[in-house]
Tab-separated table of C-alpha atoms in Angstrom:
chain	number	residue	atom	x	y	z
A	18	MET	CA	62.615	121.213	124.831
A	19	SER	CA	64.573	120.558	128.018
A	20	SER	CA	68.055	119.088	128.182
A	21	HIS	CA	68.809	115.495	129.153
A	22	THR	CA	71.182	114.342	131.888
A	23	VAL	CA	73.740	111.795	130.754
A	24	GLU	CA	75.868	109.973	133.331
A	25	VAL	CA	79.127	108.107	132.798
A	26	THR	CA	79.296	105.205	135.239
A	27	GLY	CA	82.395	103.985	137.038
A	28	PRO	CA	84.370	104.571	140.239
A	29	ASP	CA	84.212	108.324	139.550
A	30	PRO	CA	80.699	108.925	138.166
A	31	ARG	CA	80.256	112.059	136.082
A	32	SER	CA	77.247	113.558	134.414
A	33	VAL	CA	76.488	116.413	132.045
A	34	ALA	CA	73.456	118.109	130.565
A	35	CYS	CA	72.948	117.433	126.857
A	36	ALA	CA	70.775	119.851	124.883
A	37	PRO	CA	68.222	118.517	122.377
A	38	GLY	CA	70.056	117.335	119.280
A	39	GLN	CA	73.478	117.858	120.878
A	40	ARG	CA	75.879	115.001	120.389
A	41	LEU	CA	77.216	113.182	123.425
A	42	LEU	CA	80.846	113.909	122.664
A	43	ASP	CA	80.225	117.618	122.174
A	44	ALA	CA	78.279	117.891	125.446
A	45	PHE	CA	80.893	116.067	127.525
A	46	LEU	CA	83.913	117.887	126.112
A	47	ARG	CA	82.249	121.279	126.511
A	48	SER	CA	81.690	120.408	130.164
A	49	GLY	CA	85.339	119.484	130.603
A	50	VAL	CA	84.522	115.790	131.004
A	51	TYR	CA	86.827	113.665	128.871
A	52	LEU	CA	85.624	111.027	126.444
A	53	PRO	CA	88.073	109.374	124.016
A	54	ASN	CA	87.841	110.953	120.559
A	55	SER	CA	89.751	111.144	117.319
A	56	CYS	CA	88.118	111.610	113.897
A	57	ASN	CA	84.771	113.045	115.084
A	58	GLN	CA	83.028	111.830	111.906
A	59	GLY	CA	82.050	108.284	112.811
A	60	THR	CA	84.792	106.402	110.981
A	61	CYS	CA	87.396	105.473	113.613
A	62	GLY	CA	85.331	104.068	116.502
A	63	THR	CA	87.518	105.723	119.151
A	64	CYS	CA	84.559	107.360	120.892
A	65	LYS	CA	82.344	104.293	121.218
A	66	VAL	CA	80.415	104.034	124.475
A	67	LYS	CA	77.821	101.586	125.782
A	68	VAL	CA	74.323	102.810	126.582
A	69	LEU	CA	73.221	101.184	129.837
A	70	SER	CA	69.873	102.934	130.122
A	71	GLY	CA	67.883	105.617	128.363
A	72	ASN	CA	67.386	106.325	124.677
A	73	VAL	CA	70.040	107.543	122.264
A	74	GLU	CA	69.620	108.239	118.565
A	75	GLN	CA	72.447	107.412	116.152
A	76	PRO	CA	72.574	107.441	112.336
A	77	ALA	CA	73.480	104.243	110.529
A	78	VAL	CA	77.034	103.166	111.348
A	79	SER	CA	79.259	100.911	109.261
A	80	GLU	CA	79.859	97.488	110.797
A	81	THR	CA	83.563	98.034	110.159
A	82	VAL	CA	83.376	100.713	112.861
A	83	LEU	CA	80.806	99.136	115.193
A	84	GLY	CA	80.135	95.447	114.642
A	85	ALA	CA	76.598	94.092	114.603
A	86	ASP	CA	77.178	92.378	117.956
A	87	GLU	CA	78.423	95.629	119.496
A	88	GLN	CA	75.448	97.580	118.200
A	89	ALA	CA	73.067	94.930	119.507
A	90	ASP	CA	74.827	95.167	122.868
A	91	GLY	CA	74.096	98.901	123.100
A	92	PHE	CA	77.302	100.481	121.779
A	93	VAL	CA	77.039	103.816	119.980
A	94	LEU	CA	79.485	106.441	118.744
A	95	ALA	CA	79.518	109.454	121.042
A	96	CYS	CA	80.464	111.781	118.162
A	97	GLN	CA	77.352	110.785	116.204
A	98	SER	CA	74.758	110.102	118.907
A	99	SER	CA	72.270	112.354	120.688
A	100	PRO	CA	70.184	111.340	123.727
A	101	THR	CA	66.403	111.613	123.562
A	102	SER	CA	65.993	110.974	127.305
A	103	ASP	CA	68.130	110.897	130.423
A	104	ALA	CA	70.733	108.162	129.983
A	105	ARG	CA	73.610	106.273	131.547
A	106	ILE	CA	76.648	105.290	129.494
A	107	GLU	CA	79.754	103.219	130.083
A	108	VAL	CA	83.140	104.027	128.574
A	109	PRO	CA	85.184	100.927	127.590
A	110	ARG	CA	87.886	99.978	130.060
A	111	GLY	CA	91.372	101.082	129.184
A	112	ALA	CA	90.187	104.350	127.636
A	113	GLY	CA	92.273	106.209	130.188
A	114	SER	CA	92.455	109.954	130.497
A	115	GLY	CA	92.997	112.377	127.668
A	116	PRO	CA	94.038	115.964	126.995
A	117	GLY	CA	91.161	117.310	129.085
A	118	HIS	CA	90.881	120.757	127.495
A	119	PRO	CA	87.279	122.010	127.454
A	120	LEU	CA	85.713	122.231	124.015
A	121	ARG	CA	84.558	125.735	123.140
A	122	ASP	CA	83.469	127.955	120.278
A	123	LEU	CA	86.105	130.279	118.853
A	124	SER	CA	86.096	133.329	116.653
A	125	GLY	CA	89.203	134.604	114.919
A	126	VAL	CA	90.535	137.013	112.329
A	127	VAL	CA	92.768	135.915	109.463
A	128	HIS	CA	96.208	137.487	109.836
A	129	GLU	CA	97.825	135.925	106.784
A	130	VAL	CA	97.102	133.569	103.888
A	131	ARG	CA	100.401	132.540	102.307
A	132	GLU	CA	101.215	130.089	99.529
A	133	ILE	CA	103.928	127.724	100.776
A	134	ALA	CA	103.909	124.952	98.125
A	135	ASP	CA	101.929	123.795	95.108
A	136	ASP	CA	98.247	123.868	96.097
A	137	THR	CA	99.198	124.412	99.737
A	138	LEU	CA	98.595	127.469	101.905
A	139	GLU	CA	99.651	128.490	105.384
A	140	LEU	CA	96.732	130.102	107.186
A	141	THR	CA	97.403	132.166	110.314
A	142	VAL	CA	94.441	133.157	112.483
A	143	GLY	CA	94.410	135.368	115.551
A	144	ILE	CA	91.731	134.309	118.022
A	145	ASP	CA	89.841	136.482	120.470
A	146	GLU	CA	90.836	134.415	123.524
A	147	PRO	CA	93.833	132.037	123.827
A	148	LEU	CA	92.989	128.383	123.228
A	149	ASP	CA	94.117	125.722	125.694
A	150	PHE	CA	95.133	122.663	123.668
A	151	SER	CA	97.713	119.897	123.515
A	152	ALA	CA	100.284	119.726	120.720
A	153	GLY	CA	98.828	117.533	117.967
A	154	GLN	CA	95.161	118.461	118.404
A	155	TYR	CA	92.892	120.075	115.811
A	156	ILE	CA	89.980	122.486	115.540
A	157	GLU	CA	86.890	122.575	113.351
A	158	VAL	CA	86.306	125.489	110.971
A	159	THR	CA	82.826	126.401	109.771
A	160	VAL	CA	82.556	127.146	106.049
A	161	PRO	CA	80.495	130.372	105.854
A	162	GLY	CA	77.148	130.315	104.135
A	163	ILE	CA	76.701	126.551	104.028
A	164	GLY	CA	77.568	125.444	107.568
A	165	HIS	CA	79.884	122.623	106.503
A	166	ILE	CA	82.656	121.747	108.962
A	167	ARG	CA	86.283	121.085	108.102
A	168	GLN	CA	89.039	120.068	110.507
A	169	TYR	CA	92.579	121.427	110.577
A	170	SER	CA	95.419	120.610	112.948
A	171	MET	CA	97.286	123.380	114.722
A	172	ALA	CA	100.911	123.712	113.573
A	173	ASN	CA	101.810	126.165	116.352
A	174	PRO	CA	102.780	124.935	119.832
A	175	PRO	CA	100.401	125.424	122.784
A	176	SER	CA	102.598	128.281	124.010
A	177	SER	CA	101.370	130.338	121.023
A	178	ALA	CA	97.745	129.900	121.948
A	179	ASP	CA	96.381	133.202	120.640
A	180	ARG	CA	97.629	132.857	117.051
A	181	LEU	CA	96.853	129.576	115.292
A	182	GLU	CA	98.725	128.250	112.267
A	183	PHE	CA	97.172	125.793	109.797
A	184	HIS	CA	98.482	124.070	106.658
A	185	VAL	CA	95.764	123.718	104.027
A	186	ARG	CA	96.059	121.670	100.845
A	187	ARG	CA	93.654	122.291	97.990
A	188	VAL	CA	91.015	119.638	97.360
A	189	PRO	CA	89.662	119.836	93.781
A	190	ASP	CA	86.170	121.335	93.947
A	191	GLY	CA	86.393	121.201	97.762
A	192	VAL	CA	83.749	123.310	99.484
A	193	ALA	CA	86.281	124.543	102.055
A	194	THR	CA	89.395	124.836	99.884
A	195	ASP	CA	88.601	125.428	96.205
A	196	ARG	CA	85.371	127.311	96.863
A	197	TRP	CA	86.447	129.342	99.894
A	198	ILE	CA	89.978	129.333	101.338
A	199	PHE	CA	91.832	129.309	97.994
A	200	ASP	CA	89.161	131.354	96.256
A	201	SER	CA	88.280	134.276	98.497
A	202	LEU	CA	89.568	133.997	102.078
A	203	ASP	CA	91.842	136.941	102.837
A	204	GLN	CA	93.515	138.923	105.577
A	205	GLY	CA	91.007	140.537	107.927
A	206	HIS	CA	88.228	138.020	107.295
A	207	ARG	CA	86.607	136.533	110.392
A	208	ILE	CA	86.120	132.800	110.738
A	209	GLU	CA	84.195	130.685	113.248
A	210	MET	CA	85.723	127.603	114.841
A	211	ARG	CA	85.371	125.161	117.714
A	212	GLY	CA	87.910	123.032	119.504
A	213	PRO	CA	90.169	121.534	120.555
A	214	TRP	CA	89.528	117.959	119.437
A	215	GLY	CA	91.482	114.731	119.199
A	216	ASP	CA	93.642	112.260	121.093
A	217	PHE	CA	96.672	112.489	118.805
A	218	VAL	CA	98.790	114.484	121.234
A	219	HIS	CA	102.336	114.859	122.469
A	220	ASP	CA	102.969	112.618	125.468
A	221	THR	CA	104.794	115.097	127.679
A	222	GLU	CA	105.570	112.440	130.297
A	223	ALA	CA	107.678	110.377	127.888
A	224	ASP	CA	111.284	111.453	127.409
A	225	ALA	CA	112.274	108.913	124.750
A	226	PRO	CA	113.868	110.074	121.487
A	227	MET	CA	111.194	110.753	118.875
A	228	ILE	CA	110.556	109.685	115.277
A	229	LEU	CA	108.114	112.000	113.441
A	230	LEU	CA	106.749	110.795	110.095
A	231	ALA	CA	104.664	113.277	108.097
A	232	GLY	CA	102.930	112.969	104.760
A	233	GLY	CA	101.997	116.237	103.039
A	234	THR	CA	100.120	118.591	105.366
A	235	GLY	CA	100.328	115.900	108.024
A	236	LEU	CA	103.370	117.961	108.927
A	237	ALA	CA	101.133	120.468	110.756
A	238	PRO	CA	100.507	118.597	114.046
A	239	LEU	CA	104.055	117.215	114.010
A	240	LYS	CA	105.393	120.763	113.764
A	241	SER	CA	103.385	121.584	116.880
A	242	ILE	CA	104.621	118.451	118.659
A	243	ALA	CA	108.278	119.026	117.733
A	244	ARG	CA	108.243	122.678	118.780
A	245	HIS	CA	106.541	121.808	122.055
A	246	ALA	CA	109.027	118.998	122.787
A	247	LEU	CA	111.970	121.327	122.114
A	248	GLU	CA	110.488	123.994	124.373
A	249	LEU	CA	110.417	121.430	127.175
A	250	ASP	CA	113.862	120.008	126.351
A	251	PRO	CA	116.038	121.903	123.841
A	252	GLU	CA	118.407	118.897	123.631
A	253	ARG	CA	115.651	116.388	122.774
A	254	GLU	CA	116.562	113.856	120.076
A	255	ILE	CA	113.974	114.213	117.312
A	256	HIS	CA	114.081	112.753	113.794
A	257	LEU	CA	111.544	114.372	111.449
A	258	TYR	CA	110.805	112.826	108.039
A	259	HIS	CA	108.531	114.805	105.715
A	260	GLY	CA	107.263	112.898	102.707
A	261	VAL	CA	105.836	114.456	99.533
A	262	ARG	CA	105.789	113.487	95.854
A	263	HIS	CA	107.647	116.377	94.222
A	264	ARG	CA	110.035	119.135	95.275
A	265	SER	CA	107.265	121.648	94.551
A	266	ASP	CA	105.077	119.974	97.204
A	267	LEU	CA	107.671	120.454	99.926
A	268	TYR	CA	107.422	123.373	102.345
A	269	ASP	CA	108.862	124.769	105.591
A	270	VAL	CA	112.334	123.632	104.528
A	271	GLU	CA	114.042	126.824	105.700
A	272	PHE	CA	112.141	126.713	109.003
A	273	TRP	CA	113.365	123.196	109.787
A	274	GLU	CA	116.916	123.833	108.619
A	275	THR	CA	117.089	126.886	110.887
A	276	LEU	CA	115.638	124.919	113.790
A	277	THR	CA	118.236	122.168	113.363
A	278	GLU	CA	120.987	124.788	113.699
A	279	ARG	CA	119.596	125.808	117.097
A	280	HIS	CA	118.854	122.285	118.355
A	281	PRO	CA	121.640	119.721	117.822
A	282	GLY	CA	119.329	116.805	118.626
A	283	LEU	CA	116.923	117.621	115.779
A	284	ARG	CA	117.358	115.944	112.412
A	285	TYR	CA	115.199	116.992	109.436
A	286	THR	CA	114.883	114.699	106.396
A	287	PRO	CA	112.703	115.624	103.407
A	288	CYS	CA	111.660	112.569	101.373
A	289	LEU	CA	110.510	112.816	97.742
A	290	SER	CA	108.777	109.775	96.259
A	291	ARG	CA	108.709	111.007	92.643
A	292	ASP	CA	111.722	113.343	92.341
A	293	ASP	CA	115.464	113.049	92.878
A	294	GLY	CA	118.063	115.673	93.617
A	295	PHE	CA	116.825	117.039	96.948
A	296	GLY	CA	116.650	115.331	100.306
A	297	ARG	CA	116.114	111.574	100.131
A	298	HIS	CA	114.336	109.625	97.417
A	299	GLY	CA	111.561	107.286	98.522
A	300	TYR	CA	108.730	106.927	101.013
A	301	VAL	CA	109.244	107.978	104.618
A	302	GLY	CA	108.812	104.449	105.982
A	303	ASP	CA	111.465	103.061	103.646
A	304	VAL	CA	113.879	105.874	104.500
A	305	VAL	CA	113.437	105.179	108.219
A	306	LEU	CA	114.194	101.491	107.622
A	307	ALA	CA	117.396	102.499	105.842
A	308	ASP	CA	118.436	104.874	108.635
A	309	PHE	CA	117.822	102.699	111.699
A	310	ASP	CA	118.762	99.151	112.603
A	311	SER	CA	116.651	99.361	115.756
A	312	LEU	CA	114.037	101.724	117.166
A	313	ARG	CA	113.860	100.202	120.617
A	314	GLY	CA	113.598	102.974	123.170
A	315	TYR	CA	112.058	105.409	120.655
A	316	SER	CA	108.530	106.775	120.366
A	317	ALA	CA	106.870	107.666	117.060
A	318	TYR	CA	104.238	110.126	115.862
A	319	LEU	CA	102.834	109.603	112.365
A	320	CYS	CA	100.385	111.802	110.473
A	321	GLY	CA	99.302	111.834	106.830
A	322	PRO	CA	97.395	109.752	104.276
A	323	PRO	CA	96.274	106.305	105.514
A	324	ALA	CA	98.669	104.343	103.250
A	325	MET	CA	101.639	106.395	104.435
A	326	VAL	CA	100.666	105.999	108.098
A	327	ASP	CA	100.127	102.245	107.770
A	328	ALA	CA	103.478	101.798	106.031
A	329	GLY	CA	105.200	103.931	108.651
A	330	VAL	CA	103.707	101.890	111.487
A	331	LYS	CA	104.958	98.689	109.851
A	332	ALA	CA	108.430	100.205	109.466
A	333	CYS	CA	108.573	101.172	113.135
A	334	LYS	CA	107.466	97.710	114.216
A	335	ARG	CA	110.011	96.061	111.898
A	336	ARG	CA	112.660	97.996	113.785
A	337	ARG	CA	111.259	96.637	117.060
A	338	MET	CA	109.407	99.692	118.321
A	339	PRO	CA	106.600	98.580	120.689
A	340	GLY	CA	103.106	99.332	119.417
A	341	ARG	CA	102.301	101.291	122.585
A	342	ASN	CA	104.976	103.816	121.584
A	343	ILE	CA	103.440	104.481	118.158
A	344	HIS	CA	100.961	107.373	117.920
A	345	ARG	CA	99.120	107.929	114.656
A	346	GLU	CA	96.631	110.208	112.912
A	347	LYS	CA	95.242	109.497	109.441
A	348	TYR	CA	94.069	112.248	107.111
A	349	THR	CA	91.205	111.115	104.885
A	350	PRO	CA	89.010	112.993	102.383
A	351	ALA	CA	85.885	114.741	103.592
A	352	PRO	CA	82.655	112.851	102.942
A	353	THR	CA	80.578	114.565	100.286
A	354	SER	CA	77.209	113.971	101.942
A	355	ALA	CA	77.940	115.236	105.447
A	356	PRO	CA	79.460	118.372	106.988
A	357	ASP	CA	82.123	116.641	109.033
A	358	MET	CA	85.608	115.530	108.092
A	359	VAL	CA	88.868	114.376	109.597
A	360	PRO	CA	91.832	116.691	110.063
A	361	ALA	CA	93.339	118.240	106.940
């Protein structure tokens, strides 16, 4: 079967070839043509585009992601849709430009698998060719033998592009964690990946002081963002809050304490919601409210479970931070019936 040509309309028309069964988002990003994207599993709606002509197949989509009126008007999700003919699509206005790094397949060798907290591992992978990515992005890992895909954010900055660091929390009976990474993955094993993905990235053009709110392994992309920001400006004002339930869930404490000694503008605050006696007690959003009377002039990056992110956004807005300055990424469980998931 031959490929199909898909064109994005607008003042700067672009087109790419899409192989049979290949999803629109995959085809465009591999060609270096940006389309907005975030979760890559059909739950956020970031990648919606309008089909102006041609035929595109898409699995059933929840109306909470694409309303019935939108679907009737020709909107589809680029991460879930494959063309069955040549087609023309329109990207919603205001989508802007994104990271722009070409999507590609990667192969790497595990350098280290290290336990860093209860049910949490740090996975370090050396890749055959350096990966161009923006701080905050993620890659997809293929689970060997079954072909399922799992997504993990890079914790290393883009300057360390040949050795990727991931933070992995065990999911009970998880096909990627319990049955593979925590069970048998070891130094020297080769893994297959593709990336980079995602629009949750460090805005390098903004020089405002930063608030970073992490929940659990949501620390990974924020570690990348903080390290990248400090590489660009060692005096940057950065306030990092890392929220977990118990002291045993906390990790990278020594790393952050050492980093604060080298960078006077960096403040690290661990927050424990169930334990006392170390760091601050409470949820990260509440601790931020206690620490700041105003967040005007700040920018925020939030990553973690949906409830934590939503509460953190509300806290930032209560302290008068404009919504345009708030960047967020929600980690949600992998669906059990499909091979895709959001970052973890």
